[in-house]
């Protein structure tokens, strides 16, 4: 049987570094730091059901969400590894209200969601670590400034996630396509398993928490109604929703699909965080031939104003995201017309 040549993550990083004249090895070091932390996190995730690491710390994070012990553990591993690596000047984390300074001389800023989908931990569902990497604006050694970490997503030098699922996978991009590496536990190496991933042409899946239906804006409601009931839809969509962005995104990327976490009438900015959820996933989606918007604007073009700011998120096949835009545009106009003409009814 012909054995495909095995490419480890380390070999892949070295090759990329060689092909980039400006590479100094700093960025490669950050990927190594993240991978070390994620191997350690993976070890704990796979035995979470066996040791007393389950269950919440009875505390809540800056988002007001109950903090699971594994969230704290994961964040500590990531911060320790990036600090030791020396290339990261600061880290922004879902679990930390403020930016955390690591190495004043570091040239990169890293934004992380240490353990996304952590409500799935207790039910053995897939969870993930999301990362977003920027070059700092200020000079190495200078004091960090907000502009260093409040950069729009278009400026990311890399983005990716580790999915702790039936296997542990690293998916990331540096702006030249999306590559996936699967951890071979027998040798402790991440091996290139899905080179240059692209969204399939057809969108076959939609992922949304339909429990929020009554609070959705009309355009999204009409989109959902269309894909579920219109005779124009030849092949029915499948509804798939894990409640873990990384798991839903990953399945939709491989099979063709769209993930929606829209704004609602009570929370117009939605739930997801721009800097460490929206931007990294948007960079991956675009690099795989897809699209990511807040319903009106590319996620990557949004100018951030706060570390934990939220954004509505529509993520997936380009054609499907554009279809949602059309529904939103039409029904926003209808809502505006109704509002403008309320109380002007002719006697
Ligand atoms: P809901 C997890 O908390 C998360 O940030 C994403 O990973 C996930 O897609 C979403 O929120 C789930 O939110 O409101 O449907 O439980």
XYZ file of C-alpha atoms and ligand atoms in Angstrom:
363
model
C 0.000 0.000 0.000
C 1.464 3.396 -0.991
C 2.092 5.363 2.190
C 1.509 9.073 1.796
C 4.507 11.108 2.962
C 3.843 12.210 6.511
C 4.342 15.926 7.192
C 4.527 16.942 10.835
C 3.447 20.367 12.049
C 7.090 21.107 12.908
C 8.229 20.297 9.338
C 5.350 22.377 7.951
C 6.307 25.392 10.103
C 9.987 25.130 9.135
C 9.099 24.937 5.419
C 6.856 28.029 5.741
C 9.576 29.880 7.614
C 12.169 29.067 4.929
C 9.840 30.328 2.189
C 9.349 33.679 3.969
C 12.487 35.883 3.727
C 11.254 38.177 6.506
C 10.630 35.259 8.887
C 12.572 35.590 12.094
C 11.202 32.475 13.746
C 9.174 34.527 16.212
C 5.844 33.540 14.741
C 6.873 29.884 14.502
C 7.753 29.999 18.178
C 4.221 31.167 19.027
C 2.674 28.267 17.107
C 5.006 25.889 19.003
C 3.998 27.535 22.306
C 0.295 27.125 21.489
C 0.749 23.514 20.450
C 2.603 22.624 23.646
C -0.221 24.132 25.726
C -2.880 22.384 23.653
C -1.210 18.979 24.027
C -1.391 19.476 27.811
C -4.993 20.724 27.627
C -5.883 17.766 25.414
C -4.520 15.376 28.034
C -6.832 16.868 30.667
C -9.832 17.154 28.323
C -9.619 13.461 27.462
C -9.741 12.505 31.142
C -12.080 15.272 32.303
C -14.687 12.668 33.151
C -12.291 10.769 35.381
C -10.841 13.353 37.688
C -12.398 16.055 39.739
C -11.764 18.638 37.046
C -15.403 18.699 35.970
C -17.930 21.049 37.302
C -17.751 24.757 37.687
C -15.656 26.746 40.099
C -18.969 28.317 41.167
C -17.596 31.518 39.723
C -18.430 33.471 36.594
C -16.060 34.991 34.016
C -16.173 38.543 32.645
C -18.965 37.372 30.374
C -21.086 36.449 33.360
C -20.840 32.788 32.252
C -20.245 30.057 34.823
C -16.545 29.155 34.688
C -15.714 25.492 34.316
C -12.484 24.347 36.007
C -11.087 23.273 32.619
C -11.437 26.854 31.308
C -9.091 28.126 33.997
C -6.715 25.211 33.510
C -6.620 25.724 29.735
C -5.997 29.448 30.044
C -3.154 28.889 32.518
C -1.422 26.450 30.168
C -1.706 28.881 27.256
C -0.455 31.863 29.252
C 2.453 29.876 30.764
C 3.538 28.492 27.376
C 3.329 31.860 25.566
C 5.191 33.587 28.430
C 7.973 30.988 28.339
C 8.210 31.251 24.540
C 9.143 34.930 24.905
C 7.624 36.129 21.594
C 4.211 37.241 22.956
C 4.042 40.708 24.491
C 0.422 40.415 25.640
C -2.543 38.075 25.633
C -6.257 38.890 25.613
C -8.443 36.128 26.971
C -12.160 35.529 27.351
C -11.446 34.713 30.997
C -9.538 37.940 31.788
C -11.247 41.341 32.045
C -8.045 43.174 31.008
C -5.182 42.431 28.610
C -2.358 40.460 30.293
C 1.234 41.622 29.695
C 3.617 38.666 29.207
C 6.940 39.806 27.650
C 7.414 43.583 27.016
C 9.962 42.751 24.308
C 7.603 40.348 22.523
C 6.524 41.413 19.023
C 3.160 39.625 18.880
C -0.238 39.920 20.568
C -2.383 36.801 20.995
C -6.156 36.778 21.607
C -7.640 33.518 22.869
C -10.816 31.795 23.808
C -9.085 29.178 25.981
C -11.925 26.657 25.941
C -14.803 27.553 23.678
C -18.043 25.627 24.162
C -17.109 24.729 27.739
C -20.747 24.074 28.621
C -20.226 20.869 26.601
C -17.484 19.614 28.952
C -19.872 17.890 31.367
C -21.667 16.107 28.526
C -18.479 15.002 26.756
C -19.209 17.255 23.774
C -16.550 18.668 21.456
C -14.827 21.849 22.673
C -11.993 23.948 21.339
C -9.294 26.559 21.834
C -9.463 29.547 19.463
C -6.479 31.847 18.791
C -5.857 35.033 16.866
C -2.339 36.465 16.357
C -1.301 40.034 15.492
C 2.016 41.846 15.160
C 2.045 44.615 17.792
C 1.858 48.207 16.479
C 4.113 49.700 19.174
C 7.843 48.932 19.196
C 9.268 45.952 21.078
C 10.186 47.034 24.607
C 7.772 49.988 24.581
C 4.641 50.069 26.753
C 1.698 48.204 25.200
C -0.999 50.486 23.742
C -4.685 49.610 23.055
C -3.987 49.850 19.304
C -1.772 46.772 19.715
C -4.732 44.511 20.516
C -7.688 46.485 19.150
C -6.752 45.791 15.553
C -9.289 44.868 12.896
C -9.333 41.222 11.879
C -7.871 41.999 8.446
C -4.518 42.636 10.252
C -4.241 39.141 11.760
C -0.982 37.349 10.858
C -2.549 34.009 11.793
C -5.701 32.467 13.234
C -6.855 29.004 14.114
C -8.376 26.598 16.568
C -7.668 23.280 18.251
C -10.697 20.982 18.240
C -10.821 18.442 21.077
C -13.220 16.020 19.432
C -13.160 12.355 18.361
C -9.603 13.265 17.450
C -7.606 16.354 18.389
C -7.017 18.634 15.434
C -5.261 21.920 14.805
C -6.684 24.037 11.970
C -4.941 27.300 11.160
C -4.118 29.828 8.483
C -1.334 32.383 8.033
C -3.119 33.978 5.082
C -2.144 31.368 2.495
C -4.974 28.853 2.783
C -6.265 26.661 5.600
C -4.466 23.494 6.720
C -5.533 20.911 9.310
C -3.253 18.735 11.412
C -4.451 15.713 13.373
C -2.707 14.666 16.578
C -1.298 11.142 16.447
C -1.271 10.322 20.185
C 1.044 7.345 19.630
C 3.892 9.677 18.613
C 2.605 12.970 20.119
C 2.875 14.718 16.745
C 0.346 16.823 14.802
C 0.358 15.398 11.242
C -0.907 17.259 8.145
C -4.219 15.492 7.434
C -6.290 18.069 5.445
C -4.097 20.332 3.275
C -5.635 23.499 1.754
C -9.234 23.031 2.945
C -11.910 24.779 0.853
C -15.650 25.064 1.554
C -17.662 22.675 -0.670
C -19.642 24.579 -3.318
C -23.044 23.655 -1.852
C -24.298 24.726 1.583
C -25.941 21.605 3.035
C -26.155 22.500 6.715
C -27.437 25.383 8.819
C -26.357 25.850 12.424
C -28.320 28.164 14.731
C -29.881 27.992 18.189
C -33.524 28.144 17.080
C -34.551 28.543 20.696
C -33.852 32.238 20.093
C -36.313 32.323 17.156
C -38.880 34.682 18.708
C -36.114 37.277 19.360
C -34.598 37.122 15.876
C -34.964 40.021 13.426
C -37.448 39.481 10.589
C -34.821 39.031 7.875
C -33.248 36.050 9.674
C -36.672 34.561 10.446
C -37.619 34.806 6.754
C -34.293 33.242 5.705
C -34.924 30.280 8.035
C -38.506 29.995 6.788
C -37.276 30.013 3.178
C -34.649 27.290 3.575
C -37.082 25.085 5.532
C -40.264 25.497 3.479
C -39.613 26.943 0.018
C -40.148 24.709 -3.012
C -37.230 26.558 -4.595
C -34.950 24.626 -2.215
C -34.390 21.403 -4.141
C -32.269 19.481 -1.586
C -33.357 20.006 2.049
C -30.746 21.407 4.427
C -29.708 19.497 7.547
C -29.992 21.297 10.884
C -26.872 20.697 12.963
C -26.006 22.633 16.136
C -23.561 21.427 18.809
C -23.478 24.620 20.853
C -19.716 24.818 20.348
C -18.580 27.304 17.701
C -15.394 25.376 16.934
C -17.249 22.062 16.410
C -20.047 23.634 14.339
C -17.600 25.659 12.243
C -15.340 22.652 11.617
C -18.174 20.388 10.435
C -19.602 23.120 8.197
C -16.154 23.841 6.734
C -15.700 20.204 5.697
C -19.289 19.455 4.622
C -20.537 22.857 3.478
C -22.700 24.875 5.792
C -23.493 28.113 7.531
C -23.263 29.092 11.200
C -25.511 31.858 12.453
C -25.379 33.642 15.785
C -27.435 36.736 14.901
C -28.214 39.762 16.991
C -31.610 39.609 18.697
C -34.197 42.198 19.702
C -32.891 42.116 23.288
C -29.175 41.691 22.388
C -28.655 43.380 18.988
C -24.868 42.773 19.159
C -25.396 39.038 19.571
C -23.403 36.811 21.931
C -20.066 36.015 20.294
C -16.899 38.041 20.861
C -15.306 39.844 17.925
C -11.632 39.613 18.887
C -11.238 35.973 19.902
C -14.207 34.276 18.230
C -15.434 36.309 15.250
C -12.108 37.467 13.783
C -10.162 34.182 13.879
C -13.093 32.180 12.494
C -13.694 34.852 9.850
C -10.061 34.699 8.675
C -10.323 30.913 8.382
C -13.666 31.135 6.544
C -12.357 33.665 4.000
C -9.129 31.715 3.493
C -11.260 28.614 2.739
C -13.292 30.493 0.110
C -16.167 31.367 2.433
C -17.424 34.568 4.019
C -18.022 36.024 7.478
C -20.143 39.079 8.264
C -22.284 40.662 10.949
C -25.153 40.659 8.438
C -23.932 43.853 6.756
C -20.130 44.219 7.033
C -17.238 41.759 6.709
C -16.218 40.761 10.221
C -12.555 41.357 9.329
C -13.255 45.022 8.500
C -14.880 45.907 11.833
C -12.749 48.367 13.844
C -12.711 47.011 17.427
C -13.290 49.424 20.310
C -13.231 47.037 23.287
C -11.486 43.773 24.196
C -14.727 41.842 24.825
C -17.045 43.510 22.351
C -19.700 41.291 20.822
C -20.760 40.876 17.203
C -23.542 39.125 15.321
C -21.917 36.355 13.248
C -22.873 34.756 9.920
C -20.122 32.375 8.872
C -19.830 29.913 5.985
C -20.440 29.422 2.288
C -20.155 32.760 0.473
C -23.378 32.284 -1.527
C -25.350 31.446 1.615
C -24.090 34.450 3.589
C -24.996 36.690 0.647
C -28.486 35.176 0.601
C -28.932 36.112 4.258
C -27.739 39.648 3.442
C -30.510 39.882 0.838
C -33.173 38.781 3.323
C -31.879 41.240 5.939
C -31.782 44.102 3.407
C -35.359 43.495 2.211
C -36.910 43.028 5.622
C -34.963 45.874 7.223
C -36.449 48.140 4.529
C -39.947 46.785 5.160
C -39.553 47.304 8.938
C -38.315 50.868 8.279
C -41.284 51.621 5.998
C -43.735 50.322 8.628
C -42.028 52.375 11.365
C -42.006 55.530 9.202
C -45.709 55.169 8.366
C -47.006 54.145 11.780
C -49.737 56.559 12.887
C -50.059 58.022 9.393
C -52.930 55.728 8.429
C -55.477 57.562 6.233
C -58.863 58.107 8.038
P -26.006 29.211 22.846
C -20.202 28.786 23.554
O -20.625 29.404 24.775
C -20.418 29.795 22.454
O -19.630 30.924 22.700
C -20.114 29.182 21.097
O -19.082 28.266 21.157
C -21.428 28.526 20.720
O -21.621 28.426 19.320
C -22.458 29.462 21.340
O -21.796 30.159 22.410
C -23.628 28.700 21.917
O -24.517 29.648 22.455
O -26.684 30.511 23.250
O -26.633 28.612 21.598
O -25.863 28.212 23.959
